[in-house]
Short mmCIF file of C-alpha atoms in Angstrom, two decimals:
data_model
loop_
_atom_site.label_atom_id
_atom_site.label_comp_id
_atom_site.label_asym_id
_atom_site.label_seq_id
_atom_site.Cartn_x
_atom_site.Cartn_y
_atom_site.Cartn_z
CA UNK E 1 109.63 72.89 83.63
CA UNK E 2 109.02 69.33 83.41
CA UNK E 3 108.13 68.45 80.14
CA UNK E 4 105.82 65.88 79.06
CA UNK E 5 104.45 64.51 75.86
CA UNK E 6 101.96 67.25 74.51
CA UNK E 7 98.48 65.02 75.22
CA UNK E 8 98.95 63.11 77.73
CA UNK E 9 98.26 64.07 81.16
CA UNK E 10 101.05 62.72 84.20
CA UNK E 11 100.76 59.12 84.90
CA UNK E 12 100.61 60.49 88.38
CA UNK E 13 97.14 62.05 88.13
CA UNK E 14 96.13 58.60 85.66
CA UNK E 15 93.69 56.10 87.90
CA UNK E 16 95.04 52.09 87.80
CA UNK E 17 93.62 51.70 84.59
CA UNK E 18 96.27 54.20 83.27
CA UNK E 19 94.00 55.45 80.89
CA UNK E 20 91.66 57.97 82.93
CA UNK E 21 92.40 60.39 85.42
CA UNK E 22 89.01 60.25 86.85
CA UNK E 23 85.73 58.58 85.76
CA UNK E 24 82.55 60.24 85.08
CA UNK E 25 80.90 59.41 89.24
CA UNK E 26 84.44 60.89 90.25
CA UNK E 27 84.05 63.68 88.59
CA UNK E 28 80.62 64.50 90.28
CA UNK E 29 82.15 64.11 93.64
CA UNK E 30 85.44 66.80 92.92
CA UNK E 31 83.03 68.73 91.28
CA UNK E 32 80.56 68.93 94.59
CA UNK E 33 82.86 69.14 96.77
CA UNK E 34 84.38 72.33 94.48
CA UNK E 35 81.22 74.07 94.60
CA UNK E 36 80.60 73.06 98.29
CA UNK E 37 83.73 73.13 100.03
CA UNK E 38 84.19 70.32 102.76
CA UNK E 39 80.94 67.59 103.20
CA UNK E 40 80.37 64.55 104.99
CA UNK E 41 79.84 61.22 103.25
CA UNK E 42 76.58 61.97 104.38
CA UNK E 43 76.39 65.13 102.25
CA UNK E 44 77.42 63.18 99.58
CA UNK E 45 75.38 60.49 99.52
CA UNK E 46 72.49 63.06 99.57
CA UNK E 47 73.09 65.48 96.86
CA UNK E 48 73.99 62.39 94.78
CA UNK E 49 71.32 59.90 95.53
CA UNK E 50 73.60 57.39 95.82
CA UNK E 51 73.36 54.98 98.81
CA UNK E 52 76.19 55.27 100.74
CA UNK E 53 78.49 52.27 100.03
CA UNK E 54 78.67 53.93 96.66
CA UNK E 55 79.81 57.21 98.15
CA UNK E 56 82.22 55.21 99.78
CA UNK E 57 83.64 53.40 97.05
CA UNK E 58 84.16 56.16 95.08
CA UNK E 59 85.59 58.31 98.04
CA UNK E 60 88.34 56.00 98.83
CA UNK E 61 90.18 55.86 95.72
CA UNK E 62 90.16 59.49 95.72
CA UNK E 63 91.38 59.76 99.17
CA UNK E 64 94.29 56.85 98.16
CA UNK E 65 95.62 59.21 95.09
CA UNK E 66 95.55 61.71 97.42
CA UNK E 67 93.43 63.95 95.32
CA UNK E 68 91.22 64.53 98.42
CA UNK E 69 91.85 64.40 102.23
CA UNK E 70 89.36 63.56 105.22
CA UNK E 71 89.66 65.19 108.60
CA UNK E 72 89.35 63.83 112.09
CA UNK E 73 85.67 62.74 113.24
CA UNK E 74 83.79 65.93 114.73
CA UNK E 75 80.96 64.62 117.92
CA UNK E 76 77.56 66.15 116.52
CA UNK E 77 74.70 64.67 118.79
CA UNK E 78 73.96 60.57 118.39
CA UNK E 79 75.15 58.54 116.08
CA UNK E 80 78.58 57.78 113.94
CA UNK E 81 81.13 60.70 114.60
CA UNK E 82 80.93 62.64 110.90
CA UNK E 83 84.56 63.23 108.66
CA UNK E 84 84.89 66.21 106.21
CA UNK E 85 85.81 65.27 102.68
CA UNK E 86 87.93 68.04 101.25
CA UNK E 87 89.85 68.63 97.87
CA UNK E 88 93.82 68.54 98.26
CA UNK E 89 94.70 71.79 96.99
CA UNK E 90 98.43 70.62 96.66
CA UNK E 91 97.29 67.68 94.67
CA UNK E 92 97.49 69.82 91.11
CA UNK E 93 97.88 72.43 89.51
CA UNK E 94 96.68 74.19 86.27
CA UNK E 95 98.62 77.43 84.82
CA UNK E 96 96.41 80.07 82.77
CA UNK E 97 97.50 82.69 80.00
CA UNK E 98 95.55 85.26 78.62
CA UNK E 99 97.19 86.57 75.61
CA UNK E 100 95.71 90.08 74.70
CA UNK E 101 96.75 93.05 72.42
CA UNK E 102 99.22 94.57 74.70
CA UNK E 103 99.52 92.12 77.67
CA UNK E 104 99.83 88.88 78.50
CA UNK E 105 98.56 87.83 82.32
CA UNK E 106 99.27 84.76 84.04
CA UNK E 107 97.55 82.64 86.98
CA UNK E 108 98.27 79.44 88.72
CA UNK E 109 94.79 77.66 89.97
CA UNK E 110 95.06 74.70 92.40
CA UNK E 111 92.47 71.88 92.46
CA UNK E 112 91.15 73.48 95.05
CA UNK E 113 90.42 76.65 93.14
CA UNK E 114 93.25 78.76 94.89
CA UNK E 115 95.16 81.66 93.10
CA UNK E 116 98.65 80.87 94.02
CA UNK E 117 100.09 83.37 92.08
CA UNK E 118 99.13 85.81 89.51
CA UNK E 119 101.36 88.73 87.17
CA UNK E 120 100.29 90.28 84.14
CA UNK E 121 102.88 91.65 81.94
CA UNK E 122 103.21 94.11 78.83
CA UNK E 123 103.68 91.67 75.94
CA UNK E 124 106.98 92.37 74.51
CA UNK E 125 106.41 91.18 70.84
CA UNK E 126 103.86 89.91 69.30
CA UNK E 127 105.76 87.14 66.88
CA UNK E 128 104.88 84.21 67.87
CA UNK E 129 108.08 82.78 68.98
CA UNK E 130 108.99 85.91 71.34
CA UNK E 131 105.54 85.69 72.60
CA UNK E 132 106.18 81.93 73.59
CA UNK E 133 109.36 82.52 75.21
CA UNK E 134 108.37 85.71 77.10
CA UNK E 135 105.30 82.98 78.70
CA UNK E 136 107.12 79.88 78.92
CA UNK E 137 109.62 82.45 81.22
CA UNK E 138 106.66 83.82 83.24
CA UNK E 139 105.55 80.11 83.96
CA UNK E 140 109.03 79.41 85.52
CA UNK E 141 109.55 82.17 87.54
CA UNK E 142 105.38 81.94 88.48
CA UNK E 143 105.94 78.03 89.62
CA UNK E 144 109.37 79.20 91.60
CA UNK E 145 108.25 81.87 93.13
CA UNK E 146 104.93 79.86 94.07
CA UNK E 147 106.79 76.77 95.45
CA UNK E 148 105.19 74.59 93.17
CA UNK E 149 106.00 70.83 92.85
CA UNK E 150 106.34 71.09 88.72
CA UNK E 151 105.05 67.13 88.45
CA UNK E 152 101.81 68.33 89.66
CA UNK E 153 101.37 70.60 86.70
CA UNK E 154 97.98 68.92 85.06
CA UNK E 155 98.20 71.30 82.01
CA UNK E 156 97.91 74.54 80.95
CA UNK E 157 95.64 76.72 78.99
CA UNK E 158 94.86 79.87 76.71
CA UNK E 159 92.86 82.29 76.07
CA UNK E 160 93.24 84.08 73.25
CA UNK E 161 91.50 86.73 71.33
CA UNK E 162 89.39 86.51 68.28
CA UNK E 163 87.00 84.25 67.19
CA UNK E 164 87.39 80.35 65.64
CA UNK E 165 87.47 80.46 61.62
CA UNK E 166 85.96 76.42 61.79
CA UNK E 167 89.01 74.72 61.38
CA UNK E 168 90.30 73.09 64.43
CA UNK E 169 92.17 75.77 66.90
CA UNK E 170 93.21 77.97 64.62
CA UNK E 171 92.16 81.37 65.72
CA UNK E 172 91.17 84.53 64.10
CA UNK E 173 93.06 87.50 66.40
CA UNK E 174 93.40 91.18 65.91
CA UNK E 175 95.77 92.59 63.70
CA UNK E 176 97.87 93.42 66.81
CA UNK E 177 98.19 89.23 66.81
CA UNK E 178 98.71 88.87 63.04
CA UNK E 179 101.25 85.56 64.05
CA UNK E 180 98.54 84.31 65.92
CA UNK E 181 96.40 84.13 63.18
CA UNK E 182 95.00 81.49 60.65
CA UNK E 183 97.65 78.21 62.81
CA UNK E 184 97.09 75.61 64.63
CA UNK E 185 97.36 77.06 68.05
CA UNK E 186 96.53 74.02 69.82
CA UNK E 187 100.44 72.29 68.44
CA UNK E 188 102.15 75.06 68.12
CA UNK E 189 102.08 76.07 71.74
CA UNK E 190 101.94 72.29 73.04
CA UNK E 191 105.56 72.28 71.36
CA UNK E 192 106.70 75.14 72.62
CA UNK E 193 105.74 75.27 76.02
CA UNK E 194 106.54 70.64 76.10
CA UNK E 195 103.45 70.14 77.89
CA UNK E 196 99.57 69.67 77.71
CA UNK E 197 97.86 72.92 76.66
CA UNK E 198 93.87 74.03 75.56
CA UNK E 199 93.21 77.19 73.39
CA UNK E 200 90.07 78.54 73.65
CA UNK E 201 88.79 82.19 72.76
CA UNK E 202 89.11 85.39 75.65
CA UNK E 203 84.88 84.79 76.18
CA UNK E 204 84.24 81.51 76.09
CA UNK E 205 87.43 81.02 78.69
CA UNK E 206 86.17 84.10 80.71
CA UNK E 207 82.58 82.42 80.78
CA UNK E 208 83.84 79.04 81.88
CA UNK E 209 86.63 80.64 85.01
CA UNK E 210 82.90 82.21 85.92
CA UNK E 211 81.01 78.91 85.73
CA UNK E 212 83.28 77.37 87.52
CA UNK E 213 84.79 79.97 90.26
CA UNK E 214 82.02 82.88 90.64
CA UNK E 215 78.38 83.26 89.81
CA UNK E 216 77.90 79.66 88.77
CA UNK E 217 78.75 77.64 91.77
CA UNK E 218 74.78 78.25 92.37
CA UNK E 219 73.58 79.91 88.82
CA UNK E 220 73.90 77.33 85.84
CA UNK E 221 72.51 79.58 83.03
CA UNK E 222 73.98 82.67 82.60
CA UNK E 223 75.48 84.78 79.61
CA UNK E 224 78.95 86.47 80.26
CA UNK E 225 79.71 89.85 77.98
CA UNK E 226 83.14 89.95 78.11
CA UNK E 227 84.85 93.78 77.73
CA UNK E 228 87.98 94.54 76.89
CA UNK E 229 89.74 95.91 73.94
CA UNK E 230 87.02 94.47 72.09
CA UNK E 231 83.63 93.02 72.94
CA UNK E 232 82.22 89.57 72.97
CA UNK E 233 81.57 86.83 75.47
CA UNK E 234 80.17 83.50 76.01
CA UNK E 235 77.46 80.97 76.78
CA UNK E 236 76.92 78.57 80.23
CA UNK E 237 74.13 76.31 79.44
CA UNK E 238 73.04 73.61 82.59
CA UNK E 239 76.76 74.25 84.32
CA UNK E 240 78.44 73.64 80.46
CA UNK E 241 80.00 76.25 78.33
CA UNK E 242 77.34 76.24 74.89
CA UNK E 243 80.34 76.16 71.54
CA UNK E 244 77.91 76.23 68.74
CA UNK E 245 78.52 74.85 65.75
CA UNK E 246 82.22 76.93 64.90
CA UNK E 247 82.80 77.35 68.62
CA UNK E 248 82.03 81.37 68.34
CA UNK E 249 78.74 80.76 70.49
CA UNK E 250 78.77 84.55 72.15
CA UNK E 251 79.80 86.95 69.67
CA UNK E 252 77.35 89.21 70.92
CA UNK E 253 78.97 91.92 69.22
CA UNK E 254 77.74 90.51 66.00
CA UNK E 255 74.26 91.87 67.28
CA UNK E 256 74.85 94.97 66.97
CA UNK E 257 74.13 96.63 63.63
CA UNK E 258 76.17 98.92 61.61
CA UNK E 259 77.34 102.11 62.61
CA UNK E 260 76.49 101.12 66.18
CA UNK E 261 78.55 101.73 69.02
CA UNK E 262 80.55 99.10 70.01
CA UNK E 263 81.08 98.89 73.81
CA UNK E 264 84.93 98.34 74.22
CA UNK E 265 87.58 99.30 76.66
CA UNK E 266 89.59 100.32 73.60
CA UNK E 267 87.04 103.04 72.82
CA UNK E 268 86.65 104.10 76.43
CA UNK E 269 90.63 104.72 76.29
CA UNK E 270 89.95 107.12 72.96
CA UNK E 271 87.32 108.81 75.20
CA UNK E 272 89.91 108.90 77.97
CA UNK E 273 92.18 110.69 74.97
CA UNK E 274 90.14 113.41 73.65
CA UNK E 275 89.33 114.45 77.26
CA UNK E 276 93.27 115.21 77.31
CA UNK E 277 94.78 112.07 79.42
CA UNK E 278 96.51 110.07 77.05
CA UNK E 279 96.94 105.60 78.05
CA UNK E 280 99.49 103.88 75.86
CA UNK E 281 97.35 101.18 75.65
CA UNK E 282 94.72 99.36 77.97
CA UNK E 283 96.87 98.13 80.68
CA UNK E 284 97.71 101.42 81.25
CA UNK E 285 94.11 102.81 81.52
CA UNK E 286 93.32 99.87 83.58
CA UNK E 287 95.95 100.30 86.16
CA UNK E 288 95.21 104.07 87.00
CA UNK E 289 91.38 104.09 86.16
CA UNK E 290 89.50 106.79 87.74
CA UNK E 291 86.00 105.60 87.85
CA UNK E 292 84.57 109.15 88.00
CA UNK E 293 85.99 110.92 85.30
CA UNK E 294 83.88 112.37 82.75
CA UNK E 295 85.45 110.31 80.00
CA UNK E 296 83.57 107.75 81.96
CA UNK E 297 80.01 109.06 81.73
CA UNK E 298 80.39 110.01 78.23
CA UNK E 299 81.47 106.59 77.46
CA UNK E 300 78.79 104.81 79.70
CA UNK E 301 76.15 107.53 77.56
CA UNK E 302 76.71 106.18 74.05
CA UNK E 303 77.35 102.47 74.79
CA UNK E 304 74.46 102.42 77.10
CA UNK E 305 72.42 101.60 73.37
CA UNK E 306 74.19 99.11 72.14
CA UNK E 307 74.41 96.71 76.12
CA UNK E 308 70.66 97.42 76.14
CA UNK E 309 70.22 96.01 72.68
CA UNK E 310 72.94 93.39 73.29
CA UNK E 311 70.97 92.51 76.74
CA UNK E 312 67.61 92.43 75.75
CA UNK E 313 68.59 90.17 73.09
CA UNK E 314 70.39 87.73 75.15
CA UNK E 315 67.33 87.80 77.40
CA UNK E 316 65.04 87.03 74.70
CA UNK E 317 66.76 84.54 72.69
CA UNK E 318 68.71 82.73 75.41
CA UNK E 319 66.13 83.10 78.82
CA UNK E 320 69.29 82.83 81.15
CA UNK E 321 68.93 83.47 84.72
CA UNK E 322 71.85 86.06 84.32
CA UNK E 323 73.46 88.58 82.71
CA UNK E 324 77.06 88.59 83.82
CA UNK E 325 79.50 91.89 82.83
CA UNK E 326 82.75 90.95 83.12
CA UNK E 327 86.32 90.32 81.29
CA UNK E 328 88.65 93.20 81.56
CA UNK E 329 85.71 94.90 83.47
CA UNK E 330 86.91 97.55 86.70
CA UNK E 331 84.58 96.69 88.93
CA UNK E 332 83.34 99.84 89.78
CA UNK E 333 82.43 101.03 86.16
CA UNK E 334 80.79 97.05 85.69
CA UNK E 335 78.79 97.85 88.62
CA UNK E 336 77.39 102.06 87.14
CA UNK E 337 76.52 99.69 83.78
CA UNK E 338 74.55 96.83 85.92
CA UNK E 339 72.21 99.83 87.39
CA UNK E 340 72.14 101.28 84.00
CA UNK E 341 71.21 98.65 81.77
CA UNK E 342 67.37 98.32 80.55
CA UNK E 343 65.79 95.28 79.41
CA UNK E 344 63.29 95.33 76.24
CA UNK E 345 60.24 93.70 78.31
CA UNK E 346 56.84 94.82 77.66
CA UNK E 347 53.75 93.93 79.81
CA UNK E 348 51.48 91.91 78.98
CA UNK E 349 47.88 91.13 81.28
CA UNK E 350 49.93 92.90 83.74
CA UNK E 351 52.96 90.70 83.81
CA UNK E 352 56.62 91.28 82.38
CA UNK E 353 58.41 87.90 80.80
CA UNK E 354 60.80 86.81 83.42
CA UNK E 355 63.84 88.23 82.74
CA UNK E 356 67.78 87.58 83.27
CA UNK E 357 69.57 89.39 86.24
CA UNK E 358 72.39 91.72 85.57
CA UNK E 359 75.20 91.26 87.47
CA UNK E 360 78.68 92.46 87.72
CA UNK E 361 80.90 89.28 87.74
CA UNK E 362 82.86 88.04 90.86
CA UNK E 363 86.05 86.80 89.82
CA UNK E 364 88.58 88.96 91.06
CA UNK E 365 90.99 89.40 88.68
CA UNK E 366 92.21 88.69 84.97
CA UNK E 367 88.79 86.81 84.42
CA UNK E 368 90.48 85.36 81.08
CA UNK E 369 93.80 84.03 82.89
CA UNK E 370 91.52 82.53 85.20
CA UNK E 371 89.33 81.05 82.79
CA UNK E 372 91.80 79.60 80.92
CA UNK E 373 93.45 77.72 84.34
CA UNK E 374 90.12 76.18 84.89
CA UNK E 375 90.64 74.42 81.48
CA UNK E 376 92.83 71.40 82.57
CA UNK E 377 91.27 70.98 85.92
CA UNK E 378 88.30 70.87 84.10
CA UNK E 379 89.16 68.73 81.37
CA UNK E 380 91.44 66.24 84.04
CA UNK E 381 89.03 66.19 87.48
CA UNK E 382 85.49 67.46 86.07
CA UNK E 383 82.37 67.06 84.25
CA UNK E 384 81.43 68.44 80.92
CA UNK E 385 84.27 70.04 79.08
CA UNK E 386 84.85 68.62 75.45
CA UNK E 387 88.17 69.22 74.94
CA UNK E 388 88.16 68.03 71.71
CA UNK E 389 86.29 71.11 70.28
CA UNK E 390 88.47 74.19 70.43
CA UNK E 391 90.35 73.11 73.26
CA UNK E 392 93.97 72.15 72.40
CA UNK E 393 95.64 68.95 72.58
CA UNK E 394 94.64 65.39 73.92
CA UNK E 395 90.63 64.22 74.15
CA UNK E 396 90.23 65.30 77.81
CA UNK E 397 89.58 62.02 79.11
CA UNK E 398 85.85 61.91 79.07
CA UNK E 399 84.68 59.63 81.40
#
């Protein structure tokens, strides 16, 4: 890969001032095009409330830098023919990595939100140097296979299962990832990869991915329930991730009292084993998943009281528009859970409190890897990511 000094964006992405990748207003335009697809200058003026000449001043530098393209004019009724402006996917791309106890997943995501390569491998060894070597090999192969120009790589996002301990990018993951525990992962991975790196926990990055590429295109406030070997999640408030004081907002498993069933997929794997179907890890179980097996029914029956409590607590305390079920959850299983979750919401004077909709994630693929890949693109070109908080090297060019 094309190595750069960790903490700096490649120079071709910087504006003429050599400092910023995009101004605050440019980020708004890029975000609108990401959410709505191609649009005319008149559309952008209407959506932003800016005058047409102000939109032109924003759009022209982005066109000149190759981040946007403009179609040929299309005649539609009277007046000047309209042109459509779109994001140029090939202008930049990012890499997203998801590090789990059994698997490493990877995606390449371009500026227009297209996944141009995706792969996953069983984690060959959990020692940090060996895992880094495996991830670097995966990245190099993915870039070649996708025929991407390495110089257009904006950075690498990494989602790791675990919670922050309140000291920079130091996470406390499960025991199987012991070499990833309590160390400055942002610096270590940036040095290992020779690239700008963002670190966050798996629940946060999956929620961020949903915000940019899934339900978040329409819903600005939602809670995301993340199902994997463990159970957690993230919170999106007004379109941005809500991290909390220590970066651990969305640790929904801690809502459950001691002794309550944790509704995670490792419990489901053990349920399959008890029913005589042995899978060595989640990667194997999900690859051969049978949604109609009796073990799935038993897991649902055991999990629903815990999920009802968690969802009811979220709805009452956060008042989101939606609660999204995602992570490594198979789509058919997610839909069965959507149909069964019941929120505590008593009636008063003939009214129930407005409460959150329960929905399955719209993300097709590894939610954490996809979400991780959004981190560098969001920090460089989109509004709102505070990359100085639990997100690795660099300041993300805040303005």
